[in-house]
PDB file of C-alpha atoms in Angstrom:
ATOM      1  CA  MET U  13       0.000   0.000   0.000  1.00 38.00           C
ATOM      2  CA  HIS U  14       2.798   2.409   0.876  1.00 39.00           C
ATOM      3  CA  LEU U  15       4.663   1.313  -2.228  1.00 38.00           C
ATOM      4  CA  MET U  16       1.640   2.070  -4.373  1.00 40.00           C
ATOM      5  CA  ARG U  17       1.127   5.463  -2.736  1.00 39.00           C
ATOM      6  CA  GLY U  18       4.819   6.265  -3.279  1.00 38.00           C
ATOM      7  CA  PHE U  19       4.679   5.460  -6.921  1.00 37.00           C
ATOM      8  CA  SER U  20       1.395   7.244  -7.463  1.00 38.00           C
ATOM      9  CA  GLY U  21       2.387  10.454  -5.676  1.00 38.00           C
ATOM     10  CA  GLY U  22       5.997  10.836  -7.052  1.00 41.00           C
ATOM     11  CA  SER U  23       7.644  11.187 -10.415  1.00 41.00           C
ATOM     12  CA  MET U  24       7.852   8.229 -12.734  1.00 41.00           C
ATOM     13  CA  PRO U  25      11.323   6.715 -13.185  1.00 42.00           C
ATOM     14  CA  GLU U  26      13.059   6.863 -16.501  1.00 43.00           C
ATOM     15  CA  GLY U  27      12.233   4.221 -19.093  1.00 41.00           C
ATOM     16  CA  SER U  28       8.735   3.631 -17.634  1.00 41.00           C
ATOM     17  CA  ASP U  29       5.595   3.513 -19.655  1.00 43.00           C
ATOM     18  CA  ARG U  30       3.748   6.656 -18.754  1.00 41.00           C
ATOM     19  CA  LYS U  31       0.557   5.382 -20.308  1.00 41.00           C
ATOM     20  CA  GLU U  32       0.492   2.404 -17.881  1.00 48.00           C
ATOM     21  CA  GLY U  33       1.661   4.491 -14.867  1.00 51.00           C
ATOM     22  CA  MET U  34       4.560   2.157 -13.652  1.00 52.00           C
ATOM     23  CA  PRO U  35       7.163  -0.211 -15.055  1.00 59.00           C
ATOM     24  CA  PHE U  36       6.194  -3.778 -15.858  1.00 61.00           C
ATOM     25  CA  TYR U  37       8.476  -5.431 -13.359  1.00 65.00           C
ATOM     26  CA  LEU U  38       7.054  -3.265 -10.578  1.00 71.00           C
ATOM     27  CA  GLY U  39       3.597  -4.374 -11.500  1.00 71.00           C
ATOM     28  CA  SER U  40       4.673  -8.007 -11.388  1.00 76.00           C
ATOM     29  CA  PHE U  41       6.367  -7.465  -8.059  1.00 77.00           C
ATOM     30  CA  LEU U  42       3.317  -5.709  -6.733  1.00 78.00           C
ATOM     31  CA  ALA U  43       1.081  -8.562  -7.910  1.00 79.00           C
ATOM     32  CA  VAL U  44       3.339 -11.130  -6.225  1.00 81.00           C
ATOM     33  CA  ALA U  45       3.418  -9.033  -3.029  1.00 81.00           C
ATOM     34  CA  LEU U  46      -0.336  -8.782  -3.053  1.00 84.00           C
ATOM     35  CA  GLU U  47      -0.599 -12.534  -3.597  1.00 83.00           C
ATOM     36  CA  TRP U  48       1.768 -13.208  -0.704  1.00 85.00           C
ATOM     37  CA  ARG U  49      -0.146 -10.789   1.408  1.00 84.00           C
ATOM     38  CA  ALA U  50      -3.431 -12.550   0.611  1.00 85.00           C
ATOM     39  CA  GLN U  51      -1.855 -15.953   1.340  1.00 86.00           C
ATOM     40  CA  ALA U  52      -0.410 -14.657   4.634  1.00 85.00           C
ATOM     41  CA  ARG U  53      -3.797 -13.252   5.568  1.00 85.00           C
ATOM     42  CA  ASN U  54      -5.452 -16.533   4.649  1.00 86.00           C
ATOM     43  CA  ALA U  55      -2.824 -18.422   6.705  1.00 86.00           C
ATOM     44  CA  VAL U  56      -3.464 -16.165   9.698  1.00 86.00           C
ATOM     45  CA  LEU U  57      -7.215 -16.588   9.278  1.00 87.00           C
ATOM     46  CA  GLN U  58      -6.815 -20.361   8.953  1.00 87.00           C
ATOM     47  CA  THR U  59      -4.574 -20.416  12.085  1.00 87.00           C
ATOM     48  CA  GLN U  60      -7.111 -18.404  14.015  1.00 87.00           C
ATOM     49  CA  THR U  61      -9.889 -20.609  12.689  1.00 88.00           C
ATOM     50  CA  LEU U  62      -7.891 -23.728  13.652  1.00 87.00           C
ATOM     51  CA  GLN U  63      -7.246 -22.373  17.151  1.00 88.00           C
ATOM     52  CA  ALA U  64     -10.927 -21.505  17.470  1.00 88.00           C
ATOM     53  CA  LEU U  65     -11.820 -25.023  16.335  1.00 88.00           C
ATOM     54  CA  GLU U  66      -9.328 -26.552  18.788  1.00 87.00           C
ATOM     55  CA  THR U  67     -10.759 -24.398  21.575  1.00 89.00           C
ATOM     56  CA  ARG U  68     -14.238 -25.435  20.519  1.00 86.00           C
ATOM     57  CA  VAL U  69     -13.192 -29.108  20.459  1.00 87.00           C
ATOM     58  CA  SER U  70     -11.625 -28.789  23.938  1.00 88.00           C
ATOM     59  CA  THR U  71     -14.771 -27.091  25.178  1.00 89.00           C
ATOM     60  CA  LEU U  72     -16.921 -29.817  23.607  1.00 88.00           C
ATOM     61  CA  GLU U  73     -14.746 -32.528  25.210  1.00 88.00           C
ATOM     62  CA  LYS U  74     -15.129 -30.846  28.578  1.00 89.00           C
ATOM     63  CA  GLU U  75     -18.865 -30.549  28.016  1.00 88.00           C
ATOM     64  CA  LYS U  76     -18.889 -34.218  26.969  1.00 88.00           C
ATOM     65  CA  LYS U  77     -17.083 -35.245  30.175  1.00 89.00           C
ATOM     66  CA  THR U  78     -19.431 -33.004  32.149  1.00 89.00           C
ATOM     67  CA  LEU U  79     -22.418 -34.599  30.435  1.00 87.00           C
ATOM     68  CA  GLU U  80     -20.998 -38.065  31.101  1.00 88.00           C
ATOM     69  CA  CYS U  81     -20.550 -37.182  34.781  1.00 89.00           C
ATOM     70  CA  GLN U  82     -24.057 -35.708  34.824  1.00 86.00           C
ATOM     71  CA  ASN U  83     -25.339 -38.841  33.116  1.00 84.00           C
ATOM     72  CA  LYS U  84     -23.644 -41.058  35.720  1.00 87.00           C
ATOM     73  CA  ALA U  85     -25.016 -38.865  38.471  1.00 87.00           C
ATOM     74  CA  TYR U  86     -28.419 -39.060  36.840  1.00 82.00           C
ATOM     75  CA  GLN U  87     -28.163 -42.848  36.630  1.00 88.00           C
ATOM     76  CA  ILE U  88     -27.137 -43.022  40.300  1.00 89.00           C
ATOM     77  CA  THR U  89     -29.940 -40.613  41.219  1.00 87.00           C
ATOM     78  CA  LEU U  90     -32.377 -42.656  39.152  1.00 87.00           C
ATOM     79  CA  LYS U  91     -31.213 -45.836  40.857  1.00 89.00           C
ATOM     80  CA  LEU U  92     -31.510 -44.226  44.268  1.00 89.00           C
ATOM     81  CA  ALA U  93     -34.936 -42.897  43.321  1.00 87.00           C
ATOM     82  CA  GLN U  94     -35.960 -46.399  42.234  1.00 87.00           C
ATOM     83  CA  GLU U  95     -34.675 -47.846  45.478  1.00 88.00           C
ATOM     84  CA  ALA U  96     -36.389 -45.063  47.419  1.00 87.00           C
ATOM     85  CA  LYS U  97     -39.577 -45.803  45.520  1.00 86.00           C
ATOM     86  CA  GLU U  98     -39.319 -49.510  46.381  1.00 88.00           C
ATOM     87  CA  GLU U  99     -38.560 -48.646  49.994  1.00 88.00           C
ATOM     88  CA  ALA U 100     -41.494 -46.224  50.049  1.00 85.00           C
ATOM     89  CA  GLU U 101     -43.793 -48.907  48.624  1.00 88.00           C
ATOM     90  CA  LYS U 102     -42.501 -51.333  51.250  1.00 88.00           C
ATOM     91  CA  GLN U 103     -43.039 -48.777  53.991  1.00 86.00           C
ATOM     92  CA  LEU U 104     -46.502 -48.076  52.577  1.00 87.00           C
ATOM     93  CA  GLU U 105     -47.354 -51.776  52.818  1.00 88.00           C
ATOM     94  CA  GLU U 106     -45.990 -51.856  56.365  1.00 86.00           C
ATOM     95  CA  ALA U 107     -47.959 -48.694  57.163  1.00 84.00           C
ATOM     96  CA  VAL U 108     -51.133 -50.339  55.856  1.00 86.00           C
ATOM     97  CA  GLU U 109     -50.435 -53.392  58.014  1.00 86.00           C
ATOM     98  CA  LEU U 110     -49.667 -51.141  60.988  1.00 83.00           C
ATOM     99  CA  GLN U 111     -52.859 -49.226  60.374  1.00 83.00           C
ATOM    100  CA  ALA U 112     -54.855 -52.435  60.393  1.00 85.00           C
ATOM    101  CA  ASP U 113     -53.039 -53.499  63.546  1.00 83.00           C
ATOM    102  CA  PHE U 114     -53.674 -50.042  64.972  1.00 77.00           C
ATOM    103  CA  TYR U 115     -57.401 -50.375  64.321  1.00 81.00           C
ATOM    104  CA  ALA U 116     -57.418 -53.761  66.040  1.00 85.00           C
ATOM    105  CA  ARG U 117     -55.486 -52.312  68.972  1.00 82.00           C
ATOM    106  CA  GLU U 118     -57.840 -49.345  69.100  1.00 83.00           C
ATOM    107  CA  VAL U 119     -60.803 -51.691  69.495  1.00 86.00           C
ATOM    108  CA  THR U 120     -58.921 -53.580  72.189  1.00 86.00           C
ATOM    109  CA  LEU U 121     -57.995 -50.307  73.893  1.00 81.00           C
ATOM    110  CA  GLN U 122     -61.615 -49.183  73.838  1.00 85.00           C
ATOM    111  CA  VAL U 123     -62.572 -52.383  75.620  1.00 87.00           C
ATOM    112  CA  GLN U 124     -59.725 -51.841  78.076  1.00 85.00           C
ATOM    113  CA  VAL U 125     -60.750 -48.207  78.585  1.00 84.00           C
ATOM    114  CA  THR U 126     -64.272 -49.336  79.442  1.00 87.00           C
ATOM    115  CA  SER U 127     -62.855 -51.844  81.887  1.00 85.00           C
ATOM    116  CA  LEU U 128     -60.506 -49.197  83.309  1.00 83.00           C
ATOM    117  CA  GLN U 129     -63.419 -46.826  83.814  1.00 86.00           C
ATOM    118  CA  ASP U 130     -65.142 -49.472  85.912  1.00 86.00           C
ATOM    119  CA  ILE U 131     -61.880 -49.983  87.806  1.00 87.00           C
ATOM    120  CA  VAL U 132     -61.511 -46.212  88.320  1.00 85.00           C
ATOM    121  CA  GLU U 133     -65.028 -46.003  89.733  1.00 86.00           C
ATOM    122  CA  ALA U 134     -64.251 -48.865  92.101  1.00 86.00           C
ATOM    123  CA  TYR U 135     -60.930 -47.193  92.954  1.00 80.00           C
ATOM    124  CA  GLU U 136     -62.709 -43.912  93.725  1.00 86.00           C
ATOM    125  CA  GLU U 137     -64.998 -45.750  96.129  1.00 86.00           C
ATOM    126  CA  VAL U 138     -62.004 -47.441  97.739  1.00 86.00           C
ATOM    127  CA  GLN U 139     -60.188 -44.089  97.874  1.00 83.00           C
ATOM    128  CA  LYS U 140     -63.182 -42.524  99.592  1.00 86.00           C
ATOM    129  CA  ASP U 141     -63.204 -45.345 102.121  1.00 85.00           C
ATOM    130  CA  LEU U 142     -59.446 -44.939 102.595  1.00 84.00           C
ATOM    131  CA  LYS U 143     -59.894 -41.198 103.067  1.00 84.00           C
ATOM    132  CA  ASP U 144     -62.374 -41.839 105.850  1.00 85.00           C
ATOM    133  CA  ARG U 145     -59.967 -44.331 107.394  1.00 83.00           C
ATOM    134  CA  CYS U 146     -57.130 -41.824 107.059  1.00 83.00           C
ATOM    135  CA  CYS U 147     -59.157 -39.255 108.965  1.00 87.00           C
ATOM    136  CA  GLY U 148     -59.678 -41.792 111.749  1.00 83.00           C
ATOM    137  CA  GLN U 149     -56.030 -42.731 111.670  1.00 83.00           C
ATOM    138  CA  ALA U 150     -55.073 -39.039 111.788  1.00 85.00           C
ATOM    139  CA  ASP U 151     -57.084 -38.651 115.008  1.00 85.00           C
ATOM    140  CA  GLU U 152     -55.470 -41.806 116.356  1.00 85.00           C
ATOM    141  CA  LEU U 153     -52.057 -40.522 115.296  1.00 84.00           C
ATOM    142  CA  GLU U 154     -52.680 -37.223 117.072  1.00 86.00           C
ATOM    143  CA  ARG U 155     -53.637 -39.135 120.220  1.00 85.00           C
ATOM    144  CA  MET U 156     -50.529 -41.314 119.903  1.00 85.00           C
ATOM    145  CA  GLU U 157     -48.378 -38.205 119.392  1.00 86.00           C
ATOM    146  CA  GLY U 158     -49.790 -36.808 122.649  1.00 87.00           C
ATOM    147  CA  GLU U 159     -48.986 -40.080 124.398  1.00 86.00           C
ATOM    148  CA  MET U 160     -45.513 -40.050 122.841  1.00 85.00           C
ATOM    149  CA  ALA U 161     -44.965 -36.515 124.127  1.00 88.00           C
ATOM    150  CA  THR U 162     -45.978 -37.667 127.610  1.00 88.00           C
ATOM    151  CA  GLN U 163     -43.705 -40.690 127.299  1.00 86.00           C
ATOM    152  CA  ALA U 164     -40.910 -38.407 126.083  1.00 87.00           C
ATOM    153  CA  LYS U 165     -41.279 -36.311 129.232  1.00 87.00           C
ATOM    154  CA  ALA U 166     -41.293 -39.462 131.349  1.00 86.00           C
ATOM    155  CA  LEU U 167     -38.272 -40.678 129.417  1.00 84.00           C
ATOM    156  CA  GLY U 168     -36.529 -37.387 130.180  1.00 86.00           C
ATOM    157  CA  LEU U 169     -37.225 -37.885 133.870  1.00 87.00           C
ATOM    158  CA  LEU U 170     -36.014 -41.472 133.598  1.00 85.00           C
ATOM    159  CA  GLN U 171     -32.888 -40.208 131.869  1.00 87.00           C
ATOM    160  CA  VAL U 172     -32.265 -37.863 134.808  1.00 87.00           C
ATOM    161  CA  ASP U 173     -32.779 -40.777 137.235  1.00 85.00           C
ATOM    162  CA  TYR U 174     -30.534 -42.911 135.063  1.00 86.00           C
ATOM    163  CA  ASP U 175     -27.801 -40.275 135.190  1.00 88.00           C
ATOM    164  CA  LYS U 176     -28.156 -40.153 138.977  1.00 87.00           C
ATOM    165  CA  LEU U 177     -27.984 -43.958 139.108  1.00 86.00           C
ATOM    166  CA  GLN U 178     -24.867 -43.854 136.943  1.00 87.00           C
ATOM    167  CA  ILE U 179     -23.261 -41.478 139.435  1.00 91.00           C
ATOM    168  CA  GLU U 180     -24.354 -43.759 142.300  1.00 88.00           C
ATOM    169  CA  VAL U 181     -23.027 -46.820 140.449  1.00 88.00           C
ATOM    170  CA  SER U 182     -19.699 -45.057 139.947  1.00 88.00           C
ATOM    171  CA  ARG U 183     -19.581 -44.247 143.665  1.00 87.00           C
ATOM    172  CA  LEU U 184     -20.535 -47.820 144.595  1.00 89.00           C
ATOM    173  CA  ARG U 185     -17.923 -49.163 142.179  1.00 87.00           C
ATOM    174  CA  VAL U 186     -15.291 -47.070 143.963  1.00 89.00           C
ATOM    175  CA  GLU U 187     -16.559 -48.343 147.316  1.00 87.00           C
ATOM    176  CA  LYS U 188     -16.571 -51.904 145.937  1.00 87.00           C
ATOM    177  CA  GLU U 189     -12.975 -51.567 144.849  1.00 87.00           C
ATOM    178  CA  ALA U 190     -12.076 -50.239 148.321  1.00 87.00           C
ATOM    179  CA  LEU U 191     -14.000 -53.127 149.971  1.00 87.00           C
ATOM    180  CA  GLU U 192     -12.300 -55.639 147.677  1.00 85.00           C
ATOM    181  CA  LYS U 193      -8.966 -54.219 148.777  1.00 85.00           C
ATOM    182  CA  GLN U 194     -10.116 -54.528 152.414  1.00 84.00           C
ATOM    183  CA  VAL U 195     -11.338 -58.112 151.793  1.00 83.00           C
ATOM    184  CA  ALA U 196      -8.024 -58.964 150.174  1.00 82.00           C
ATOM    185  CA  SER U 197      -6.267 -57.494 153.223  1.00 82.00           C
ATOM    186  CA  GLY U 198      -8.703 -59.408 155.508  1.00 78.00           C
ATOM    187  CA  ASP U 199      -7.997 -62.641 153.617  1.00 77.00           C
ATOM    188  CA  ALA U 200      -4.301 -62.110 154.235  1.00 80.00           C
ATOM    189  CA  THR U 201      -5.051 -61.467 157.917  1.00 82.00           C
ATOM    190  CA  ILE U 202      -7.255 -64.614 158.074  1.00 83.00           C
ATOM    191  CA  GLU U 203      -4.481 -66.669 156.519  1.00 83.00           C
ATOM    192  CA  GLU U 204      -2.103 -65.345 159.178  1.00 83.00           C
ATOM    193  CA  LEU U 205      -4.668 -66.153 161.902  1.00 83.00           C
ATOM    194  CA  GLU U 206      -5.153 -69.652 160.499  1.00 83.00           C
ATOM    195  CA  LYS U 207      -1.422 -70.178 160.625  1.00 84.00           C
ATOM    196  CA  ASP U 208      -1.342 -68.894 164.198  1.00 82.00           C
ATOM    197  CA  LYS U 209      -4.336 -71.144 165.043  1.00 80.00           C
ATOM    198  CA  LYS U 210      -2.651 -74.229 163.633  1.00 81.00           C
ATOM    199  CA  THR U 211       0.546 -73.373 165.512  1.00 84.00           C
ATOM    200  CA  LEU U 212      -1.441 -72.872 168.747  1.00 81.00           C
ATOM    201  CA  ILE U 213      -3.349 -76.146 168.280  1.00 77.00           C
ATOM    202  CA  HIS U 214      -0.105 -77.950 167.620  1.00 75.00           C
ATOM    203  CA  ASP U 215       1.429 -76.415 170.761  1.00 75.00           C
ATOM    204  CA  MET U 216      -1.665 -77.280 172.823  1.00 75.00           C
ATOM    205  CA  ALA U 217      -1.649 -80.832 171.496  1.00 69.00           C
ATOM    206  CA  GLY U 218       1.994 -81.205 172.486  1.00 71.00           C
ATOM    207  CA  THR U 219       1.260 -79.799 175.932  1.00 77.00           C
ATOM    208  CA  PHE U 220      -1.756 -82.148 176.341  1.00 71.00           C
ATOM    209  CA  GLU U 221       0.340 -85.142 175.231  1.00 72.00           C
ATOM    210  CA  GLU U 222       3.053 -84.297 177.727  1.00 75.00           C
ATOM    211  CA  GLY U 223       0.500 -83.835 180.536  1.00 76.00           C
ATOM    212  CA  PHE U 224      -1.222 -87.126 179.637  1.00 73.00           C
ATOM    213  CA  LYS U 225       2.080 -89.024 179.742  1.00 75.00           C
ATOM    214  CA  GLU U 226       2.915 -87.393 183.070  1.00 76.00           C
ATOM    215  CA  ALA U 227      -0.447 -88.478 184.467  1.00 76.00           C
ATOM    216  CA  LEU U 228       0.121 -92.109 183.309  1.00 72.00           C
ATOM    217  CA  ALA U 229       3.546 -92.096 184.931  1.00 77.00           C
ATOM    218  CA  GLN U 230       2.039 -90.905 188.198  1.00 78.00           C
ATOM    219  CA  ALA U 231      -0.655 -93.617 188.008  1.00 74.00           C
ATOM    220  CA  VAL U 232       1.957 -96.339 187.441  1.00 73.00           C
ATOM    221  CA  CYS U 233       4.051 -94.987 190.270  1.00 80.00           C
ATOM    222  CA  GLU U 234       1.108 -95.025 192.685  1.00 76.00           C
ATOM    223  CA  ASN U 235      -0.191 -98.403 191.461  1.00 73.00           C
ATOM    224  CA  PRO U 236       2.696-100.679 190.665  1.00 75.00           C
ATOM    225  CA  GLY U 237       1.908-103.554 188.286  1.00 70.00           C
ATOM    226  CA  ILE U 238      -0.948-101.705 186.508  1.00 69.00           C
ATOM    227  CA  ASP U 239      -1.112-102.238 182.682  1.00 68.00           C
ATOM    228  CA  VAL U 240      -1.334 -98.871 180.897  1.00 68.00           C
ATOM    229  CA  SER U 241      -0.223-100.158 177.470  1.00 68.00           C
ATOM    230  CA  ASN U 242      -3.664 -99.549 176.037  1.00 66.00           C
ATOM    231  CA  CYS U 243      -3.928 -96.075 177.464  1.00 70.00           C
ATOM    232  CA  ASP U 244      -3.047 -93.152 175.284  1.00 69.00           C
ATOM    233  CA  SER U 245      -4.562 -89.891 174.223  1.00 66.00           C
ATOM    234  CA  THR U 246      -6.938 -91.730 171.819  1.00 69.00           C
ATOM    235  CA  HIS U 247      -8.649 -93.774 174.655  1.00 68.00           C
ATOM    236  CA  HIS U 248     -10.826 -92.927 177.623  1.00 67.00           C
ATOM    237  CA  ILE U 249     -12.560 -94.736 180.460  1.00 67.00           C
ATOM    238  CA  VAL U 250     -16.207 -95.779 180.176  1.00 70.00           C
ATOM    239  CA  ASP U 251     -17.907 -97.829 182.936  1.00 74.00           C
ATOM    240  CA  GLY U 252     -14.519 -98.632 184.438  1.00 61.00           C
ATOM    241  CA  LYS U 253     -13.074 -99.863 181.157  1.00 70.00           C
ATOM    242  CA  VAL U 254     -10.512 -98.305 178.794  1.00 68.00           C
ATOM    243  CA  VAL U 255     -12.146 -97.969 175.381  1.00 74.00           C
ATOM    244  CA  PRO U 256     -11.137 -96.097 172.134  1.00 75.00           C
ATOM    245  CA  LEU U 257     -12.180 -92.474 171.957  1.00 69.00           C
ATOM    246  CA  LYS U 258     -14.963 -91.872 169.441  1.00 69.00           C
ATOM    247  CA  LEU U 259     -14.692 -88.792 167.331  1.00 55.00           C
ATOM    248  CA  ASP U 260     -18.370 -88.060 167.960  1.00 55.00           C
ATOM    249  CA  ASP U 261     -17.592 -87.783 171.665  1.00 47.00           C
TER     250      ASP U 261
END
């Protein structure tokens, strides 16, 4: 374009054909340049078209994958919907059975309610009777509480007496311990007295034996030839005879 404007606005070179406006070789060159320019433009347009097609193909592939994923999701959703439908039909059948069972139970409950009403009426009568008894028992309880209060007072007095008795028992226990000590001391004294008694008896027995032998010796001396072999402290004279001494005597 600039080349053409340059040639059209300036002077024609020497040897050119003024009737044609430019030399022949420049025309050929211009035609070739225009051809190349057209081919380059076509190549650029084809490249852009090819890139657009590739972009379109990539977009279509992505849309295809998206559609495939959507189709799979749809299939899964359809399957789940089918299963949900089957489950709903199953639950509907169970609900129908439960409803029939519910009706049967309702009839049974109505019968039971009627029976319970009779029981409630009987219970109300029993409750009324119990209420009357409770009133009587309340009066009896009040009387018993009065008696318990009186007994509590008596128990308080008994507690006071018991405390006094405890003090007396403590005093008597002290006296008992003192008496036990005195008894123990008395036992020791009695043992000493028993020993002294045995010693005294033994001494008296020895003195009696010596006196008895002295009396026998005097009898033999005054009556020569008398037999005193059977006479000792274990014999005595009865009716003029020497006989053994009886312990009872």
